[in-house]
Amino acid sequence: MRHAARSPLLALVMVALVLAEWLWRRRSAGVGYDSRGALASLAVGAGHLVSGALPALVLGGLFASAARWAPVHWPLRDWRTWLVAFFAVELAYYAFHRVSHEVRWLWTTHAVHHTPEEMTLLSSIRLGWTNLLSFGWVCYLPLVLAGFDPRMVFALLAFNLHYQFFLHTEAVGRLGPLEWVLNTPSHHRVHHGSNAAYLDCNYGGVLIVFDRLFGTLRTERADEPVRYGLAHPLGTQNPLKLVFLPWLRLMSDMRAAGSLGGALRVALGRP
């Protein structure tokens, strides 16, 4: 999202696709977007842009420092380095995404992205503001320590995240053989499902191959329509509450645990 804001062409494409999707929803279902949900996504997305500036500076410096500890440095201008790094970043993203669903401390940031109760392109920009605090970025440090240039890691991660913008829609059905290799709108609709049959699956970014490899792939079922949103909804479209209520609930549960060990078990346990 932040990189899209710096690219007028990409931003223009995204706006055009949002308008096209709105028209498609009007014609196919008689309704465009839920206005309150759409406005909440825009507000949370704007807040993500602003709140991400300081963490970007902090992590840029941290990753640059970590790169100096790498025993080797892979050539930045070699296409083979980029190819290997693409798969390495994809695996790191899979790990980050999976742990964000399985550890409550990380889930408190990621949960924001799962609050929309309709699957639209606008829901892709509803992103948490506390990424630095939740420590998900640790999943990418091994790539830098392995010798990949931080600029390469950030560029490939940006590509990964931009690709996922196009996955947040009901306008695209299944894509045949591409479903075997790529993360598709169908796969990602399942990922956003709050049905018990669809919880915690399809963690890939651009690819779906690691979900196949590690047994976390699930596909859309005709007998189980996807129900979007959280399993335990927050019951609000207030942007500040969407961002901070998960943290307030976590802090409350940690205090109620009664001991440091209990609090840690809450924070590091499953959501």
PDB file of C-alpha atoms in Angstrom:
ATOM      1  CA  MET A   1       0.000   0.000   0.000  1.00  0.00           C
ATOM      2  CA  ARG A   2       2.755   2.436   0.937  1.00  0.00           C
ATOM      3  CA  HIS A   3       4.656   1.702  -2.277  1.00  0.00           C
ATOM      4  CA  ALA A   4       1.453   2.008  -4.300  1.00  0.00           C
ATOM      5  CA  ALA A   5       1.026   5.525  -2.941  1.00  0.00           C
ATOM      6  CA  ARG A   6       4.426   6.390  -4.460  1.00  0.00           C
ATOM      7  CA  SER A   7       3.507   4.918  -7.855  1.00  0.00           C
ATOM      8  CA  PRO A   8       0.847   7.011  -9.614  1.00  0.00           C
ATOM      9  CA  LEU A   9       0.336   4.369 -12.309  1.00  0.00           C
ATOM     10  CA  LEU A  10      -0.203   1.553  -9.829  1.00  0.00           C
ATOM     11  CA  ALA A  11      -2.478   3.725  -7.709  1.00  0.00           C
ATOM     12  CA  LEU A  12      -4.502   4.598 -10.821  1.00  0.00           C
ATOM     13  CA  VAL A  13      -4.856   0.919 -11.758  1.00  0.00           C
ATOM     14  CA  MET A  14      -6.000   0.084  -8.242  1.00  0.00           C
ATOM     15  CA  VAL A  15      -8.619   2.862  -8.241  1.00  0.00           C
ATOM     16  CA  ALA A  16      -9.889   1.788 -11.678  1.00  0.00           C
ATOM     17  CA  LEU A  17     -10.236  -1.818 -10.525  1.00  0.00           C
ATOM     18  CA  VAL A  18     -12.079  -0.766  -7.369  1.00  0.00           C
ATOM     19  CA  LEU A  19     -14.571   1.171  -9.498  1.00  0.00           C
ATOM     20  CA  ALA A  20     -14.924  -1.757 -11.901  1.00  0.00           C
ATOM     21  CA  GLU A  21     -15.546  -4.150  -9.018  1.00  0.00           C
ATOM     22  CA  TRP A  22     -18.138  -1.800  -7.516  1.00  0.00           C
ATOM     23  CA  LEU A  23     -19.984  -1.740 -10.863  1.00  0.00           C
ATOM     24  CA  TRP A  24     -19.753  -5.538 -11.140  1.00  0.00           C
ATOM     25  CA  ARG A  25     -21.243  -5.958  -7.662  1.00  0.00           C
ATOM     26  CA  ARG A  26     -24.039  -3.503  -8.510  1.00  0.00           C
ATOM     27  CA  ARG A  27     -24.925  -5.421 -11.655  1.00  0.00           C
ATOM     28  CA  SER A  28     -24.535  -8.958 -10.321  1.00  0.00           C
ATOM     29  CA  ALA A  29     -25.928  -8.560  -6.812  1.00  0.00           C
ATOM     30  CA  GLY A  30     -27.779  -5.248  -6.960  1.00  0.00           C
ATOM     31  CA  VAL A  31     -25.511  -3.694  -4.350  1.00  0.00           C
ATOM     32  CA  GLY A  32     -22.022  -2.181  -4.559  1.00  0.00           C
ATOM     33  CA  TYR A  33     -20.037  -1.945  -1.342  1.00  0.00           C
ATOM     34  CA  ASP A  34     -21.241  -1.704   2.211  1.00  0.00           C
ATOM     35  CA  SER A  35     -20.583   2.014   2.646  1.00  0.00           C
ATOM     36  CA  ARG A  36     -19.602   1.895   6.331  1.00  0.00           C
ATOM     37  CA  GLY A  37     -17.241  -1.009   5.744  1.00  0.00           C
ATOM     38  CA  ALA A  38     -15.699   0.649   2.695  1.00  0.00           C
ATOM     39  CA  LEU A  39     -15.123   3.923   4.550  1.00  0.00           C
ATOM     40  CA  ALA A  40     -13.614   2.018   7.472  1.00  0.00           C
ATOM     41  CA  SER A  41     -11.206   0.234   5.120  1.00  0.00           C
ATOM     42  CA  LEU A  42     -10.169   3.551   3.557  1.00  0.00           C
ATOM     43  CA  ALA A  43      -9.603   5.112   6.989  1.00  0.00           C
ATOM     44  CA  VAL A  44      -7.631   2.132   8.314  1.00  0.00           C
ATOM     45  CA  GLY A  45      -5.623   2.005   5.081  1.00  0.00           C
ATOM     46  CA  ALA A  46      -4.765   5.697   5.365  1.00  0.00           C
ATOM     47  CA  GLY A  47      -3.745   5.207   8.980  1.00  0.00           C
ATOM     48  CA  HIS A  48      -1.532   2.306   7.947  1.00  0.00           C
ATOM     49  CA  LEU A  49       0.299   4.591   5.529  1.00  0.00           C
ATOM     50  CA  VAL A  50       0.953   7.189   8.207  1.00  0.00           C
ATOM     51  CA  SER A  51       1.758   4.775  11.018  1.00  0.00           C
ATOM     52  CA  GLY A  52       4.136   2.788   8.800  1.00  0.00           C
ATOM     53  CA  ALA A  53       6.579   5.646   8.196  1.00  0.00           C
ATOM     54  CA  LEU A  54       8.548   5.337  11.459  1.00  0.00           C
ATOM     55  CA  PRO A  55       8.663   1.506  11.457  1.00  0.00           C
ATOM     56  CA  ALA A  56       9.946   1.603   7.871  1.00  0.00           C
ATOM     57  CA  LEU A  57      12.863   3.796   8.966  1.00  0.00           C
ATOM     58  CA  VAL A  58      13.573   1.646  12.027  1.00  0.00           C
ATOM     59  CA  LEU A  59      13.445  -1.640  10.128  1.00  0.00           C
ATOM     60  CA  GLY A  60      15.452  -0.225   7.228  1.00  0.00           C
ATOM     61  CA  GLY A  61      18.271   0.636   9.623  1.00  0.00           C
ATOM     62  CA  LEU A  62      17.972  -2.647  11.501  1.00  0.00           C
ATOM     63  CA  PHE A  63      18.094  -4.773   8.337  1.00  0.00           C
ATOM     64  CA  ALA A  64      21.007  -2.748   6.944  1.00  0.00           C
ATOM     65  CA  SER A  65      22.910  -3.388  10.181  1.00  0.00           C
ATOM     66  CA  ALA A  66      22.042  -7.090  10.113  1.00  0.00           C
ATOM     67  CA  ALA A  67      23.325  -7.346   6.530  1.00  0.00           C
ATOM     68  CA  ARG A  68      26.812  -6.493   7.756  1.00  0.00           C
ATOM     69  CA  TRP A  69      26.826  -9.725   9.754  1.00  0.00           C
ATOM     70  CA  ALA A  70      26.057 -11.887   6.723  1.00  0.00           C
ATOM     71  CA  PRO A  71      28.942 -14.285   5.900  1.00  0.00           C
ATOM     72  CA  VAL A  72      28.202 -13.952   2.159  1.00  0.00           C
ATOM     73  CA  HIS A  73      26.557 -11.305   0.004  1.00  0.00           C
ATOM     74  CA  TRP A  74      24.666 -12.463  -3.064  1.00  0.00           C
ATOM     75  CA  PRO A  75      25.079 -10.189  -6.135  1.00  0.00           C
ATOM     76  CA  LEU A  76      22.232  -7.734  -6.431  1.00  0.00           C
ATOM     77  CA  ARG A  77      22.402  -7.530 -10.230  1.00  0.00           C
ATOM     78  CA  ASP A  78      22.355 -11.269 -10.923  1.00  0.00           C
ATOM     79  CA  TRP A  79      18.935 -12.568 -12.058  1.00  0.00           C
ATOM     80  CA  ARG A  80      19.644 -15.890 -10.378  1.00  0.00           C
ATOM     81  CA  THR A  81      19.900 -14.130  -7.037  1.00  0.00           C
ATOM     82  CA  TRP A  82      16.504 -12.550  -7.616  1.00  0.00           C
ATOM     83  CA  LEU A  83      14.999 -15.908  -8.558  1.00  0.00           C
ATOM     84  CA  VAL A  84      16.278 -17.632  -5.429  1.00  0.00           C
ATOM     85  CA  ALA A  85      15.341 -14.621  -3.304  1.00  0.00           C
ATOM     86  CA  PHE A  86      11.792 -14.670  -4.691  1.00  0.00           C
ATOM     87  CA  PHE A  87      11.239 -18.190  -3.348  1.00  0.00           C
ATOM     88  CA  ALA A  88      13.045 -17.346  -0.098  1.00  0.00           C
ATOM     89  CA  VAL A  89      10.837 -14.296   0.481  1.00  0.00           C
ATOM     90  CA  GLU A  90       7.766 -16.349  -0.382  1.00  0.00           C
ATOM     91  CA  LEU A  91       8.728 -18.940   2.242  1.00  0.00           C
ATOM     92  CA  ALA A  92       9.442 -16.224   4.811  1.00  0.00           C
ATOM     93  CA  TYR A  93       6.060 -14.648   4.060  1.00  0.00           C
ATOM     94  CA  TYR A  94       4.360 -18.019   4.505  1.00  0.00           C
ATOM     95  CA  ALA A  95       6.060 -18.380   7.903  1.00  0.00           C
ATOM     96  CA  PHE A  96       5.135 -14.826   8.908  1.00  0.00           C
ATOM     97  CA  HIS A  97       1.535 -15.261   7.790  1.00  0.00           C
ATOM     98  CA  ARG A  98       1.120 -18.617   9.498  1.00  0.00           C
ATOM     99  CA  VAL A  99       2.588 -17.494  12.812  1.00  0.00           C
ATOM    100  CA  SER A 100       0.387 -14.382  12.630  1.00  0.00           C
ATOM    101  CA  HIS A 101      -2.601 -16.734  12.787  1.00  0.00           C
ATOM    102  CA  GLU A 102      -1.161 -19.107  15.380  1.00  0.00           C
ATOM    103  CA  VAL A 103       0.351 -16.706  17.962  1.00  0.00           C
ATOM    104  CA  ARG A 104      -2.012 -14.231  19.564  1.00  0.00           C
ATOM    105  CA  TRP A 105       0.589 -11.469  20.003  1.00  0.00           C
ATOM    106  CA  LEU A 106       1.038 -11.309  16.230  1.00  0.00           C
ATOM    107  CA  TRP A 107      -2.649 -11.924  15.563  1.00  0.00           C
ATOM    108  CA  THR A 108      -3.591  -8.689  17.329  1.00  0.00           C
ATOM    109  CA  THR A 109      -2.049  -6.763  14.420  1.00  0.00           C
ATOM    110  CA  HIS A 110      -3.078  -9.155  11.665  1.00  0.00           C
ATOM    111  CA  ALA A 111      -6.664  -9.498  12.922  1.00  0.00           C
ATOM    112  CA  VAL A 112      -7.385  -6.003  11.593  1.00  0.00           C
ATOM    113  CA  HIS A 113      -7.043  -7.337   8.055  1.00  0.00           C
ATOM    114  CA  HIS A 114      -9.628 -10.047   8.756  1.00  0.00           C
ATOM    115  CA  THR A 115     -12.342  -7.741  10.108  1.00  0.00           C
ATOM    116  CA  PRO A 116     -14.068  -6.944   6.755  1.00  0.00           C
ATOM    117  CA  GLU A 117     -17.270  -8.930   6.382  1.00  0.00           C
ATOM    118  CA  GLU A 118     -17.342  -8.660   2.615  1.00  0.00           C
ATOM    119  CA  MET A 119     -14.573  -9.607   0.207  1.00  0.00           C
ATOM    120  CA  THR A 120     -13.682  -6.617  -1.938  1.00  0.00           C
ATOM    121  CA  LEU A 121     -10.532  -5.015  -3.276  1.00  0.00           C
ATOM    122  CA  LEU A 122     -10.905  -2.281  -0.662  1.00  0.00           C
ATOM    123  CA  SER A 123     -10.629  -4.855   2.114  1.00  0.00           C
ATOM    124  CA  SER A 124      -7.031  -5.478   0.999  1.00  0.00           C
ATOM    125  CA  ILE A 125      -5.943  -2.108   2.384  1.00  0.00           C
ATOM    126  CA  ARG A 126      -7.427  -2.681   5.848  1.00  0.00           C
ATOM    127  CA  LEU A 127      -4.082  -3.378   7.519  1.00  0.00           C
ATOM    128  CA  GLY A 128      -2.896  -3.085  11.116  1.00  0.00           C
ATOM    129  CA  TRP A 129      -0.839  -0.181  12.405  1.00  0.00           C
ATOM    130  CA  THR A 130       1.319  -2.073  14.923  1.00  0.00           C
ATOM    131  CA  ASN A 131       3.595  -4.263  12.778  1.00  0.00           C
ATOM    132  CA  LEU A 132       6.737  -3.061  14.555  1.00  0.00           C
ATOM    133  CA  LEU A 133       5.293  -3.998  17.945  1.00  0.00           C
ATOM    134  CA  SER A 134       4.046  -7.438  16.907  1.00  0.00           C
ATOM    135  CA  PHE A 135       7.539  -8.521  15.696  1.00  0.00           C
ATOM    136  CA  GLY A 136       6.410 -10.328  12.546  1.00  0.00           C
ATOM    137  CA  TRP A 137       9.324  -8.697  10.733  1.00  0.00           C
ATOM    138  CA  VAL A 138      11.652 -11.120  12.549  1.00  0.00           C
ATOM    139  CA  CYS A 139      10.626 -13.744   9.967  1.00  0.00           C
ATOM    140  CA  TYR A 140      12.536 -11.806   7.277  1.00  0.00           C
ATOM    141  CA  LEU A 141      15.780 -11.236   9.203  1.00  0.00           C
ATOM    142  CA  PRO A 142      17.199 -14.688   8.286  1.00  0.00           C
ATOM    143  CA  LEU A 143      17.063 -13.699   4.611  1.00  0.00           C
ATOM    144  CA  VAL A 144      19.332 -10.722   5.246  1.00  0.00           C
ATOM    145  CA  LEU A 145      21.650 -12.770   7.447  1.00  0.00           C
ATOM    146  CA  ALA A 146      21.818 -15.335   4.612  1.00  0.00           C
ATOM    147  CA  GLY A 147      23.266 -12.632   2.358  1.00  0.00           C
ATOM    148  CA  PHE A 148      20.310 -11.232   0.435  1.00  0.00           C
ATOM    149  CA  ASP A 149      20.465  -7.470   0.083  1.00  0.00           C
ATOM    150  CA  PRO A 150      17.785  -5.784   2.259  1.00  0.00           C
ATOM    151  CA  ARG A 151      16.708  -3.714  -0.752  1.00  0.00           C
ATOM    152  CA  MET A 152      16.012  -6.931  -2.629  1.00  0.00           C
ATOM    153  CA  VAL A 153      14.062  -8.381   0.290  1.00  0.00           C
ATOM    154  CA  PHE A 154      11.923  -5.250   0.654  1.00  0.00           C
ATOM    155  CA  ALA A 155      11.324  -5.009  -3.105  1.00  0.00           C
ATOM    156  CA  LEU A 156      10.210  -8.633  -3.380  1.00  0.00           C
ATOM    157  CA  LEU A 157       8.035  -8.304  -0.303  1.00  0.00           C
ATOM    158  CA  ALA A 158       6.426  -5.196  -1.798  1.00  0.00           C
ATOM    159  CA  PHE A 159       5.708  -7.161  -4.988  1.00  0.00           C
ATOM    160  CA  ASN A 160       4.255  -9.967  -2.882  1.00  0.00           C
ATOM    161  CA  LEU A 161       1.898  -7.593  -1.063  1.00  0.00           C
ATOM    162  CA  HIS A 162       0.887  -5.687  -4.202  1.00  0.00           C
ATOM    163  CA  TYR A 163       0.008  -8.976  -5.895  1.00  0.00           C
ATOM    164  CA  GLN A 164      -2.334  -9.782  -3.044  1.00  0.00           C
ATOM    165  CA  PHE A 165      -4.389  -6.656  -3.693  1.00  0.00           C
ATOM    166  CA  PHE A 166      -5.842  -8.443  -6.725  1.00  0.00           C
ATOM    167  CA  LEU A 167      -6.852 -11.486  -4.659  1.00  0.00           C
ATOM    168  CA  HIS A 168      -9.434  -9.695  -2.528  1.00  0.00           C
ATOM    169  CA  THR A 169     -12.467 -10.060  -4.760  1.00  0.00           C
ATOM    170  CA  GLU A 170     -15.439 -12.260  -5.568  1.00  0.00           C
ATOM    171  CA  ALA A 171     -15.422 -11.121  -9.192  1.00  0.00           C
ATOM    172  CA  VAL A 172     -12.881 -13.772 -10.263  1.00  0.00           C
ATOM    173  CA  GLY A 173     -13.745 -17.457 -10.116  1.00  0.00           C
ATOM    174  CA  ARG A 174     -11.409 -20.421 -10.100  1.00  0.00           C
ATOM    175  CA  LEU A 175      -8.500 -20.199 -12.546  1.00  0.00           C
ATOM    176  CA  GLY A 176      -7.990 -23.795 -13.635  1.00  0.00           C
ATOM    177  CA  PRO A 177      -4.401 -25.106 -13.600  1.00  0.00           C
ATOM    178  CA  LEU A 178      -3.134 -21.828 -12.070  1.00  0.00           C
ATOM    179  CA  GLU A 179      -4.823 -22.881  -8.828  1.00  0.00           C
ATOM    180  CA  TRP A 180      -2.122 -25.524  -8.390  1.00  0.00           C
ATOM    181  CA  VAL A 181       0.752 -23.036  -8.252  1.00  0.00           C
ATOM    182  CA  LEU A 182      -0.500 -19.506  -7.603  1.00  0.00           C
ATOM    183  CA  ASN A 183      -2.383 -17.964  -4.752  1.00  0.00           C
ATOM    184  CA  THR A 184      -5.653 -16.983  -6.437  1.00  0.00           C
ATOM    185  CA  PRO A 185      -8.803 -15.079  -5.455  1.00  0.00           C
ATOM    186  CA  SER A 186     -10.458 -18.436  -4.774  1.00  0.00           C
ATOM    187  CA  HIS A 187      -7.683 -19.516  -2.393  1.00  0.00           C
ATOM    188  CA  HIS A 188      -7.672 -16.147  -0.684  1.00  0.00           C
ATOM    189  CA  ARG A 189     -11.444 -16.069  -0.223  1.00  0.00           C
ATOM    190  CA  VAL A 190     -11.064 -19.275   1.766  1.00  0.00           C
ATOM    191  CA  HIS A 191      -8.250 -17.694   3.797  1.00  0.00           C
ATOM    192  CA  HIS A 192     -10.623 -14.897   4.834  1.00  0.00           C
ATOM    193  CA  GLY A 193     -13.389 -17.296   5.827  1.00  0.00           C
ATOM    194  CA  SER A 194     -14.544 -17.434   9.440  1.00  0.00           C
ATOM    195  CA  ASN A 195     -16.278 -20.781   8.930  1.00  0.00           C
ATOM    196  CA  ALA A 196     -14.751 -23.529  11.076  1.00  0.00           C
ATOM    197  CA  ALA A 197     -13.967 -25.448   7.868  1.00  0.00           C
ATOM    198  CA  TYR A 198     -11.877 -22.558   6.539  1.00  0.00           C
ATOM    199  CA  LEU A 199      -9.980 -21.260   9.570  1.00  0.00           C
ATOM    200  CA  ASP A 200      -6.182 -20.941   9.459  1.00  0.00           C
ATOM    201  CA  CYS A 201      -5.222 -21.983   5.945  1.00  0.00           C
ATOM    202  CA  ASN A 202      -3.881 -20.699   2.596  1.00  0.00           C
ATOM    203  CA  TYR A 203      -1.056 -18.579   3.947  1.00  0.00           C
ATOM    204  CA  GLY A 204       0.862 -18.091   0.695  1.00  0.00           C
ATOM    205  CA  GLY A 205       1.533 -14.705  -0.872  1.00  0.00           C
ATOM    206  CA  VAL A 206       2.104 -15.100  -4.604  1.00  0.00           C
ATOM    207  CA  LEU A 207       2.394 -18.900  -4.551  1.00  0.00           C
ATOM    208  CA  ILE A 208       0.268 -21.616  -2.985  1.00  0.00           C
ATOM    209  CA  VAL A 209       2.968 -24.289  -3.202  1.00  0.00           C
ATOM    210  CA  PHE A 210       4.104 -24.016   0.427  1.00  0.00           C
ATOM    211  CA  ASP A 211       0.525 -24.536   1.602  1.00  0.00           C
ATOM    212  CA  ARG A 212       0.459 -27.704  -0.480  1.00  0.00           C
ATOM    213  CA  LEU A 213       3.830 -28.749   0.909  1.00  0.00           C
ATOM    214  CA  PHE A 214       2.992 -28.087   4.587  1.00  0.00           C
ATOM    215  CA  GLY A 215      -0.628 -29.262   4.515  1.00  0.00           C
ATOM    216  CA  THR A 216      -2.373 -25.926   5.054  1.00  0.00           C
ATOM    217  CA  LEU A 217      -4.222 -25.751   1.721  1.00  0.00           C
ATOM    218  CA  ARG A 218      -8.017 -25.738   1.626  1.00  0.00           C
ATOM    219  CA  THR A 219     -10.239 -25.046  -1.354  1.00  0.00           C
ATOM    220  CA  GLU A 220     -13.655 -23.463  -1.768  1.00  0.00           C
ATOM    221  CA  ARG A 221     -16.517 -25.912  -1.312  1.00  0.00           C
ATOM    222  CA  ALA A 222     -19.875 -25.627  -3.050  1.00  0.00           C
ATOM    223  CA  ASP A 223     -21.610 -26.869   0.118  1.00  0.00           C
ATOM    224  CA  GLU A 224     -19.812 -24.338   2.377  1.00  0.00           C
ATOM    225  CA  PRO A 225     -20.189 -20.708   1.248  1.00  0.00           C
ATOM    226  CA  VAL A 226     -17.431 -18.530   2.681  1.00  0.00           C
ATOM    227  CA  ARG A 227     -18.497 -16.336   5.592  1.00  0.00           C
ATOM    228  CA  TYR A 228     -16.063 -13.423   5.850  1.00  0.00           C
ATOM    229  CA  GLY A 229     -14.833 -11.642   8.957  1.00  0.00           C
ATOM    230  CA  LEU A 230     -13.600 -12.729  12.370  1.00  0.00           C
ATOM    231  CA  ALA A 231     -14.878 -15.836  14.132  1.00  0.00           C
ATOM    232  CA  HIS A 232     -15.599 -13.482  17.056  1.00  0.00           C
ATOM    233  CA  PRO A 233     -16.562 -10.160  15.384  1.00  0.00           C
ATOM    234  CA  LEU A 234     -15.568  -6.876  16.970  1.00  0.00           C
ATOM    235  CA  GLY A 235     -18.996  -5.433  16.221  1.00  0.00           C
ATOM    236  CA  THR A 236     -17.740  -2.059  15.034  1.00  0.00           C
ATOM    237  CA  GLN A 237     -16.648  -0.176  11.931  1.00  0.00           C
ATOM    238  CA  ASN A 238     -14.861   2.506  13.955  1.00  0.00           C
ATOM    239  CA  PRO A 239     -11.303   2.555  12.513  1.00  0.00           C
ATOM    240  CA  LEU A 240      -9.629   3.162  15.888  1.00  0.00           C
ATOM    241  CA  LYS A 241     -11.560   0.336  17.511  1.00  0.00           C
ATOM    242  CA  LEU A 242     -10.774  -2.006  14.608  1.00  0.00           C
ATOM    243  CA  VAL A 243      -7.070  -1.352  15.141  1.00  0.00           C
ATOM    244  CA  PHE A 244      -6.829  -1.244  18.928  1.00  0.00           C
ATOM    245  CA  LEU A 245      -9.649  -3.423  20.320  1.00  0.00           C
ATOM    246  CA  PRO A 246      -7.686  -6.662  19.699  1.00  0.00           C
ATOM    247  CA  TRP A 247      -4.783  -5.210  21.716  1.00  0.00           C
ATOM    248  CA  LEU A 248      -7.081  -4.071  24.531  1.00  0.00           C
ATOM    249  CA  ARG A 249      -8.633  -7.530  24.708  1.00  0.00           C
ATOM    250  CA  LEU A 250      -5.215  -9.155  24.739  1.00  0.00           C
ATOM    251  CA  MET A 251      -3.964  -6.881  27.529  1.00  0.00           C
ATOM    252  CA  SER A 252      -7.127  -7.598  29.540  1.00  0.00           C
ATOM    253  CA  ASP A 253      -6.676 -11.355  29.170  1.00  0.00           C
ATOM    254  CA  MET A 254      -2.986 -11.108  30.082  1.00  0.00           C
ATOM    255  CA  ARG A 255      -3.821  -9.169  33.263  1.00  0.00           C
ATOM    256  CA  ALA A 256      -6.504 -11.706  34.138  1.00  0.00           C
ATOM    257  CA  ALA A 257      -3.969 -14.550  33.809  1.00  0.00           C
ATOM    258  CA  GLY A 258      -2.666 -13.627  37.264  1.00  0.00           C
ATOM    259  CA  SER A 259       1.031 -14.306  36.731  1.00  0.00           C
ATOM    260  CA  LEU A 260       3.846 -13.502  34.349  1.00  0.00           C
ATOM    261  CA  GLY A 261       3.921 -17.081  33.105  1.00  0.00           C
ATOM    262  CA  GLY A 262       0.183 -17.084  32.571  1.00  0.00           C
ATOM    263  CA  ALA A 263       0.344 -13.771  30.739  1.00  0.00           C
ATOM    264  CA  LEU A 264       3.065 -15.114  28.439  1.00  0.00           C
ATOM    265  CA  ARG A 265       0.991 -18.222  27.721  1.00  0.00           C
ATOM    266  CA  VAL A 266      -1.897 -15.966  26.705  1.00  0.00           C
ATOM    267  CA  ALA A 267       0.278 -13.744  24.520  1.00  0.00           C
ATOM    268  CA  LEU A 268       2.143 -16.615  22.847  1.00  0.00           C
ATOM    269  CA  GLY A 269      -0.779 -19.031  22.696  1.00  0.00           C
ATOM    270  CA  ARG A 270      -3.276 -19.428  19.893  1.00  0.00           C
ATOM    271  CA  PRO A 271      -5.767 -16.618  19.331  1.00  0.00           C
TER     272      PRO A 271
END
